[in-house]
């Protein structure tokens, strides 16, 4: 399978002819597939932006739905199909962008939430995101994009931020937000939130340390201090490659410049921080350092929620009640600072 411009497709790779041919194509994500041992047919698990995953039989470029696992849910809930477009940057490249609008008439501007994916070498996609659907159903316009650093757009696009985060990627995110607001004037630019997890948490912390554009932030399982990450994360030792081969005890200038904690005194955005106590990728001490600094400075509201017995992927594979609790916390935070009707 390959990732390409927000889709995940099945391909056939011929070693004999050194060619790659797509077997599937479309605005969808295929998460797994198998070939029948009796009929030689392909079966795949496919999702789209407004349709949860189901199993399909693939027939000569067409697909036939086999399972109806989510039929009872889709009969009760109308999921939102996002507006998908490419935002054009001043540097000449485009940024894939998705906007999920609340399912109602707009008698007044609606608040917006900018979502930033993890990785950074990952991507948002033409896939079903429950969190996006939930936020939109509760009256928020959700803006998601694939800035430089994302996968699915070629090696140079993906590696463009290797040595420095918070520069080209941030520029692309803001380009997508500007384009979304211009395309959808019903979005209230004076009531924008920003959030994400892992690299998305890092970028959220970076942005609010450099800009006052956003009225609320959700910093999830973040990186905030690269010096301590080197000694505590399961991949921290590898950061020296991005730092020009230098470890922090040799020269910590890159590590300090790249750490959101360095800019914490400039934060003027209310911050919800959520982290998992068993996280080995972005250890909870990263969130603790950031919370402690903001709380000590006492300039903005801050809330720290920590989940015991959970790991880095809790939002996707954690205990059901903790996942529900996390979504409630996020909704409450955005309602508190972006709307006049807090929960």
Tab-separated table of C-alpha atoms in Angstrom:
chain	number	residue	atom	x	y	z
A	1	UNK	CA	0.000	0.000	0.000
A	2	UNK	CA	1.095	3.595	-0.597
A	3	UNK	CA	0.132	6.949	0.875
A	4	UNK	CA	-0.540	9.582	-1.769
A	5	UNK	CA	-2.121	13.013	-1.351
A	6	UNK	CA	-4.384	12.069	1.521
A	7	UNK	CA	-5.345	8.645	0.182
A	8	UNK	CA	-3.989	5.167	0.857
A	9	UNK	CA	-4.067	2.806	-2.133
A	10	UNK	CA	-3.190	-0.765	-3.025
A	11	UNK	CA	-0.444	-1.017	-5.647
A	12	UNK	CA	1.207	-3.803	-7.581
A	13	UNK	CA	5.007	-3.635	-7.632
A	14	UNK	CA	6.733	-5.611	-10.374
A	15	UNK	CA	10.330	-6.471	-9.593
A	16	UNK	CA	10.761	-7.821	-13.099
A	17	UNK	CA	9.812	-4.597	-14.883
A	18	UNK	CA	10.576	-2.186	-12.016
A	19	UNK	CA	7.103	-0.635	-12.243
A	20	UNK	CA	4.392	0.363	-9.793
A	21	UNK	CA	0.744	0.154	-10.831
A	22	UNK	CA	-2.226	1.316	-8.790
A	23	UNK	CA	-4.912	-1.285	-8.174
A	24	UNK	CA	-7.229	1.178	-6.446
A	25	UNK	CA	-7.788	4.912	-6.714
A	26	UNK	CA	-10.064	7.404	-5.010
A	27	UNK	CA	-10.578	9.711	-2.047
A	28	UNK	CA	-10.394	6.980	0.576
A	29	UNK	CA	-8.039	5.162	2.932
A	30	UNK	CA	-7.428	1.417	2.752
A	31	UNK	CA	-6.158	0.196	6.115
A	32	UNK	CA	-5.712	-3.488	5.241
A	33	UNK	CA	-6.430	-5.979	2.471
A	34	UNK	CA	-6.208	-9.669	1.663
A	35	UNK	CA	-6.623	-11.941	-1.347
A	36	UNK	CA	-9.115	-14.780	-1.249
A	37	UNK	CA	-7.390	-18.160	-1.357
A	38	UNK	CA	-10.324	-19.677	-3.269
A	39	UNK	CA	-11.479	-17.002	-5.731
A	40	UNK	CA	-8.320	-14.841	-5.949
A	41	UNK	CA	-10.482	-11.767	-5.304
A	42	UNK	CA	-9.197	-8.853	-3.248
A	43	UNK	CA	-10.969	-7.723	-0.076
A	44	UNK	CA	-10.106	-4.457	1.645
A	45	UNK	CA	-11.083	-2.384	4.668
A	46	UNK	CA	-11.946	1.069	3.302
A	47	UNK	CA	-12.996	4.323	4.947
A	48	UNK	CA	-13.778	7.824	3.658
A	49	UNK	CA	-14.076	11.206	5.360
A	50	UNK	CA	-17.779	10.688	6.025
A	51	UNK	CA	-18.022	6.888	6.145
A	52	UNK	CA	-16.590	4.602	8.892
A	53	UNK	CA	-14.625	1.543	7.823
A	54	UNK	CA	-16.284	-1.409	6.090
A	55	UNK	CA	-15.011	-4.403	4.121
A	56	UNK	CA	-15.308	-4.209	0.335
A	57	UNK	CA	-14.762	-6.682	-2.484
A	58	UNK	CA	-12.624	-5.150	-5.240
A	59	UNK	CA	-13.679	-6.043	-8.772
A	60	UNK	CA	-11.948	-4.640	-11.862
A	61	UNK	CA	-11.618	-1.129	-10.497
A	62	UNK	CA	-15.031	-1.172	-8.808
A	63	UNK	CA	-15.821	-2.012	-5.208
A	64	UNK	CA	-18.751	-3.827	-3.643
A	65	UNK	CA	-19.541	-3.385	0.057
A	66	UNK	CA	-19.508	-6.695	1.922
A	67	UNK	CA	-20.047	-5.752	5.573
A	68	UNK	CA	-22.537	-3.395	7.257
A	69	UNK	CA	-20.815	-3.142	10.621
A	70	UNK	CA	-21.723	0.528	11.092
A	71	UNK	CA	-25.206	0.426	9.570
A	72	UNK	CA	-27.035	1.090	12.839
A	73	UNK	CA	-24.793	4.074	13.533
A	74	UNK	CA	-25.021	5.602	10.057
A	75	UNK	CA	-28.808	5.201	10.092
A	76	UNK	CA	-28.992	7.410	13.197
A	77	UNK	CA	-26.199	9.919	12.568
A	78	UNK	CA	-25.532	12.006	9.465
A	79	UNK	CA	-21.787	12.385	9.192
A	80	UNK	CA	-20.255	15.491	7.684
A	81	UNK	CA	-18.457	15.409	4.338
A	82	UNK	CA	-15.661	17.991	4.500
A	83	UNK	CA	-14.783	20.600	1.909
A	84	UNK	CA	-11.471	19.348	0.487
A	85	UNK	CA	-9.208	21.715	-1.450
A	86	UNK	CA	-5.600	22.751	-2.023
A	87	UNK	CA	-4.441	25.983	-0.394
A	88	UNK	CA	-1.852	27.738	-2.549
A	89	UNK	CA	1.268	29.042	-0.799
A	90	UNK	CA	3.392	32.033	-1.737
A	91	UNK	CA	6.258	29.593	-2.397
A	92	UNK	CA	4.357	27.857	-5.184
A	93	UNK	CA	3.343	24.561	-3.621
A	94	UNK	CA	-0.119	23.543	-2.423
A	95	UNK	CA	-1.314	22.312	0.961
A	96	UNK	CA	-4.118	19.751	1.111
A	97	UNK	CA	-6.838	21.110	3.400
A	98	UNK	CA	-10.100	19.774	4.818
A	99	UNK	CA	-12.842	21.923	6.392
A	100	UNK	CA	-15.651	20.291	8.369
A	101	UNK	CA	-18.533	22.732	8.855
A	102	UNK	CA	-21.264	22.380	11.507
A	103	UNK	CA	-24.510	20.915	10.107
A	104	UNK	CA	-26.712	23.970	10.600
A	105	UNK	CA	-27.615	27.316	9.081
A	106	UNK	CA	-25.194	30.072	10.001
A	107	UNK	CA	-27.106	32.889	11.645
A	108	UNK	CA	-23.846	34.041	13.227
A	109	UNK	CA	-20.135	33.255	12.734
A	110	UNK	CA	-19.022	29.842	13.985
A	111	UNK	CA	-15.833	29.239	15.997
A	112	UNK	CA	-13.056	27.299	14.344
A	113	UNK	CA	-10.625	24.639	15.541
A	114	UNK	CA	-7.333	24.054	13.726
A	115	UNK	CA	-6.175	20.441	14.057
A	116	UNK	CA	-2.485	19.480	13.571
A	117	UNK	CA	-1.552	15.843	12.985
A	118	UNK	CA	1.192	13.870	14.695
A	119	UNK	CA	4.374	12.537	13.185
A	120	UNK	CA	5.333	14.878	11.638
A	121	UNK	CA	5.875	12.275	8.927
A	122	UNK	CA	2.224	11.239	8.927
A	123	UNK	CA	-0.799	12.791	7.233
A	124	UNK	CA	-4.435	13.691	7.540
A	125	UNK	CA	-6.420	11.793	4.981
A	126	UNK	CA	-9.698	11.032	3.270
A	127	UNK	CA	-10.558	8.933	6.307
A	128	UNK	CA	-13.171	8.955	9.028
A	129	UNK	CA	-12.009	10.989	12.059
A	130	UNK	CA	-14.457	10.737	14.933
A	131	UNK	CA	-12.915	13.728	16.723
A	132	UNK	CA	-13.471	15.973	13.691
A	133	UNK	CA	-17.054	14.780	13.327
A	134	UNK	CA	-17.709	15.371	17.029
A	135	UNK	CA	-16.300	18.905	17.054
A	136	UNK	CA	-18.219	19.852	13.913
A	137	UNK	CA	-21.456	18.379	15.258
A	138	UNK	CA	-21.031	20.558	18.358
A	139	UNK	CA	-20.807	23.772	16.325
A	140	UNK	CA	-17.103	24.113	15.502
A	141	UNK	CA	-15.620	24.447	12.026
A	142	UNK	CA	-12.673	22.042	11.913
A	143	UNK	CA	-9.662	22.931	9.744
A	144	UNK	CA	-7.097	20.196	9.044
A	145	UNK	CA	-4.175	20.244	6.626
A	146	UNK	CA	-1.014	18.457	5.525
A	147	UNK	CA	1.850	20.965	5.794
A	148	UNK	CA	5.414	20.306	4.724
A	149	UNK	CA	6.765	17.392	6.733
A	150	UNK	CA	3.669	15.292	5.984
A	151	UNK	CA	3.935	11.999	4.127
A	152	UNK	CA	2.205	11.238	0.848
A	153	UNK	CA	3.650	14.106	-1.194
A	154	UNK	CA	7.143	12.920	-2.041
A	155	UNK	CA	10.481	12.703	-0.257
A	156	UNK	CA	11.451	16.385	-0.561
A	157	UNK	CA	8.100	17.568	0.849
A	158	UNK	CA	8.378	15.105	3.726
A	159	UNK	CA	11.990	15.972	4.611
A	160	UNK	CA	11.601	19.745	4.184
A	161	UNK	CA	11.386	20.284	7.953
A	162	UNK	CA	13.912	17.663	9.054
A	163	UNK	CA	16.327	20.073	10.747
A	164	UNK	CA	13.805	22.647	11.916
A	165	UNK	CA	10.219	22.399	13.070
A	166	UNK	CA	8.010	25.444	13.493
A	167	UNK	CA	9.129	27.268	10.348
A	168	UNK	CA	8.006	25.923	6.967
A	169	UNK	CA	5.393	23.662	8.533
A	170	UNK	CA	3.883	26.522	10.523
A	171	UNK	CA	3.800	28.718	7.416
A	172	UNK	CA	1.846	26.005	5.582
A	173	UNK	CA	-0.597	25.552	8.461
A	174	UNK	CA	-1.348	29.275	8.544
A	175	UNK	CA	-1.757	29.324	4.766
A	176	UNK	CA	-4.375	26.570	5.078
A	177	UNK	CA	-6.165	28.426	7.883
A	178	UNK	CA	-6.210	31.690	5.913
A	179	UNK	CA	-7.515	29.921	2.807
A	180	UNK	CA	-10.192	28.087	4.811
A	181	UNK	CA	-11.412	31.322	6.413
A	182	UNK	CA	-11.488	33.100	3.056
A	183	UNK	CA	-13.340	30.199	1.450
A	184	UNK	CA	-15.786	29.972	4.358
A	185	UNK	CA	-16.478	33.480	5.718
A	186	UNK	CA	-18.894	31.986	8.245
A	187	UNK	CA	-15.837	30.971	10.309
A	188	UNK	CA	-15.207	33.469	13.101
A	189	UNK	CA	-11.540	34.435	12.845
A	190	UNK	CA	-11.758	36.032	16.287
A	191	UNK	CA	-12.679	32.669	17.832
A	192	UNK	CA	-10.097	30.170	16.618
A	193	UNK	CA	-8.630	27.318	18.624
A	194	UNK	CA	-5.628	25.152	17.793
A	195	UNK	CA	-4.726	21.671	18.969
A	196	UNK	CA	-3.023	18.401	18.250
A	197	UNK	CA	-1.138	15.485	19.750
A	198	UNK	CA	2.494	14.361	19.685
A	199	UNK	CA	4.089	16.472	16.926
A	200	UNK	CA	0.701	18.215	16.778
A	201	UNK	CA	1.094	18.973	20.486
A	202	UNK	CA	4.597	20.281	19.849
A	203	UNK	CA	3.363	22.533	17.045
A	204	UNK	CA	0.472	23.813	19.138
A	205	UNK	CA	2.856	24.752	21.944
A	206	UNK	CA	5.232	26.288	19.398
A	207	UNK	CA	2.501	28.366	17.771
A	208	UNK	CA	1.100	29.824	20.991
A	209	UNK	CA	4.653	30.685	22.053
A	210	UNK	CA	5.085	32.730	18.879
A	211	UNK	CA	1.583	34.052	18.086
A	212	UNK	CA	-1.544	35.359	19.797
A	213	UNK	CA	-3.843	34.458	16.897
A	214	UNK	CA	-5.609	31.639	18.744
A	215	UNK	CA	-8.020	32.019	21.654
A	216	UNK	CA	-7.660	28.483	23.032
A	217	UNK	CA	-5.158	25.647	22.676
A	218	UNK	CA	-5.098	21.914	23.350
A	219	UNK	CA	-1.566	20.558	23.732
A	220	UNK	CA	-1.719	16.759	23.637
A	221	UNK	CA	1.127	14.367	24.632
A	222	UNK	CA	3.649	16.966	23.522
A	223	UNK	CA	7.350	17.481	23.064
A	224	UNK	CA	8.239	20.723	24.844
A	225	UNK	CA	11.904	20.349	25.850
A	226	UNK	CA	14.322	18.585	23.523
A	227	UNK	CA	17.117	18.500	26.130
A	228	UNK	CA	15.134	16.313	28.516
A	229	UNK	CA	13.590	14.357	25.606
A	230	UNK	CA	17.029	13.012	24.727
A	231	UNK	CA	17.306	11.319	28.097
A	232	UNK	CA	13.702	10.199	28.578
A	233	UNK	CA	12.055	9.342	25.239
A	234	UNK	CA	12.386	5.951	23.561
A	235	UNK	CA	13.586	7.778	20.425
A	236	UNK	CA	15.263	10.782	22.060
A	237	UNK	CA	18.752	9.512	21.327
A	238	UNK	CA	18.091	9.930	17.584
A	239	UNK	CA	17.519	13.692	17.764
A	240	UNK	CA	21.247	14.364	17.415
A	241	UNK	CA	20.862	13.656	13.680
A	242	UNK	CA	18.529	16.646	13.393
A	243	UNK	CA	20.813	18.729	15.617
A	244	UNK	CA	23.784	18.491	13.276
A	245	UNK	CA	25.241	15.483	15.065
A	246	UNK	CA	25.630	17.263	18.408
A	247	UNK	CA	24.239	16.018	21.706
A	248	UNK	CA	22.824	18.527	24.198
A	249	UNK	CA	25.776	18.102	26.578
A	250	UNK	CA	28.070	19.130	23.735
A	251	UNK	CA	26.019	22.052	22.409
A	252	UNK	CA	22.438	22.671	23.462
A	253	UNK	CA	21.768	25.691	21.214
A	254	UNK	CA	19.709	23.727	18.634
A	255	UNK	CA	17.790	21.924	21.374
A	256	UNK	CA	16.907	25.176	23.148
A	257	UNK	CA	15.937	26.982	19.947
A	258	UNK	CA	13.650	24.119	18.924
A	259	UNK	CA	11.941	23.702	22.325
A	260	UNK	CA	8.519	25.319	22.911
A	261	UNK	CA	9.494	25.587	26.577
A	262	UNK	CA	12.051	28.241	25.582
A	263	UNK	CA	9.218	30.557	24.506
A	264	UNK	CA	6.759	29.827	27.316
A	265	UNK	CA	6.956	33.358	28.721
A	266	UNK	CA	5.325	34.612	25.526
A	267	UNK	CA	2.234	32.380	25.831
A	268	UNK	CA	-0.992	34.372	26.121
A	269	UNK	CA	-3.400	31.609	25.038
A	270	UNK	CA	-5.418	29.503	27.512
A	271	UNK	CA	-3.951	25.995	27.395
A	272	UNK	CA	-5.374	22.540	28.069
A	273	UNK	CA	-2.549	19.989	28.376
A	274	UNK	CA	-3.332	16.267	28.236
A	275	UNK	CA	-0.817	13.451	28.536
A	276	UNK	CA	-0.515	9.755	29.353
A	277	UNK	CA	1.532	8.523	32.296
A	278	UNK	CA	2.837	5.452	30.448
A	279	UNK	CA	3.906	7.336	27.315
A	280	UNK	CA	7.444	6.373	26.291
A	281	UNK	CA	7.492	8.361	23.036
A	282	UNK	CA	6.633	11.775	24.538
A	283	UNK	CA	7.063	11.103	28.268
A	284	UNK	CA	4.716	12.829	30.668
A	285	UNK	CA	7.548	14.928	32.071
A	286	UNK	CA	7.359	16.937	28.829
A	287	UNK	CA	3.801	17.969	29.695
A	288	UNK	CA	4.732	18.480	33.350
A	289	UNK	CA	7.550	20.887	32.509
A	290	UNK	CA	5.279	22.916	30.263
A	291	UNK	CA	2.411	23.001	32.767
A	292	UNK	CA	4.706	23.968	35.629
A	293	UNK	CA	6.170	26.884	33.680
A	294	UNK	CA	2.774	28.240	32.572
A	295	UNK	CA	1.314	27.775	36.043
A	296	UNK	CA	4.298	29.524	37.647
A	297	UNK	CA	4.049	32.475	35.259
A	298	UNK	CA	0.302	32.670	36.052
A	299	UNK	CA	-0.598	34.721	32.969
A	300	UNK	CA	-3.189	32.492	31.297
A	301	UNK	CA	-5.652	29.776	32.361
A	302	UNK	CA	-4.063	26.325	32.166
A	303	UNK	CA	-5.399	22.846	32.903
A	304	UNK	CA	-3.362	19.629	33.049
A	305	UNK	CA	-5.136	16.269	32.612
A	306	UNK	CA	-3.083	13.095	32.968
A	307	UNK	CA	-4.220	9.538	32.288
A	308	UNK	CA	-2.766	6.609	34.306
A	309	UNK	CA	-2.062	3.256	32.653
A	310	UNK	CA	-2.236	4.780	29.188
A	311	UNK	CA	0.343	5.123	26.440
A	312	UNK	CA	1.130	7.359	23.462
A	313	UNK	CA	-1.737	6.170	21.277
A	314	UNK	CA	-4.512	6.520	23.861
A	315	UNK	CA	-6.707	8.681	21.625
A	316	UNK	CA	-6.925	5.762	19.185
A	317	UNK	CA	-6.452	2.602	21.248
A	318	UNK	CA	-6.841	3.584	24.897
A	319	UNK	CA	-9.466	2.527	27.411
A	320	UNK	CA	-12.916	3.610	26.159
A	321	UNK	CA	-13.776	5.729	29.206
A	322	UNK	CA	-10.449	7.597	29.032
A	323	UNK	CA	-11.006	8.311	25.355
A	324	UNK	CA	-14.475	9.677	26.113
A	325	UNK	CA	-13.107	11.736	29.005
A	326	UNK	CA	-10.408	13.224	26.761
A	327	UNK	CA	-12.976	14.307	24.160
A	328	UNK	CA	-15.163	15.829	26.875
A	329	UNK	CA	-12.188	17.810	28.186
A	330	UNK	CA	-11.387	19.118	24.705
A	331	UNK	CA	-15.002	20.101	24.019
A	332	UNK	CA	-15.317	21.819	27.398
A	333	UNK	CA	-12.111	23.779	26.827
A	334	UNK	CA	-13.075	25.024	23.374
A	335	UNK	CA	-16.594	25.828	24.540
A	336	UNK	CA	-15.196	27.781	27.465
A	337	UNK	CA	-12.955	30.037	25.403
A	338	UNK	CA	-14.427	30.058	21.897
A	339	UNK	CA	-18.157	30.295	22.539
A	340	UNK	CA	-20.589	32.133	24.770
A	341	UNK	CA	-22.248	28.866	25.770
A	342	UNK	CA	-19.747	26.867	27.826
A	343	UNK	CA	-20.743	23.324	28.759
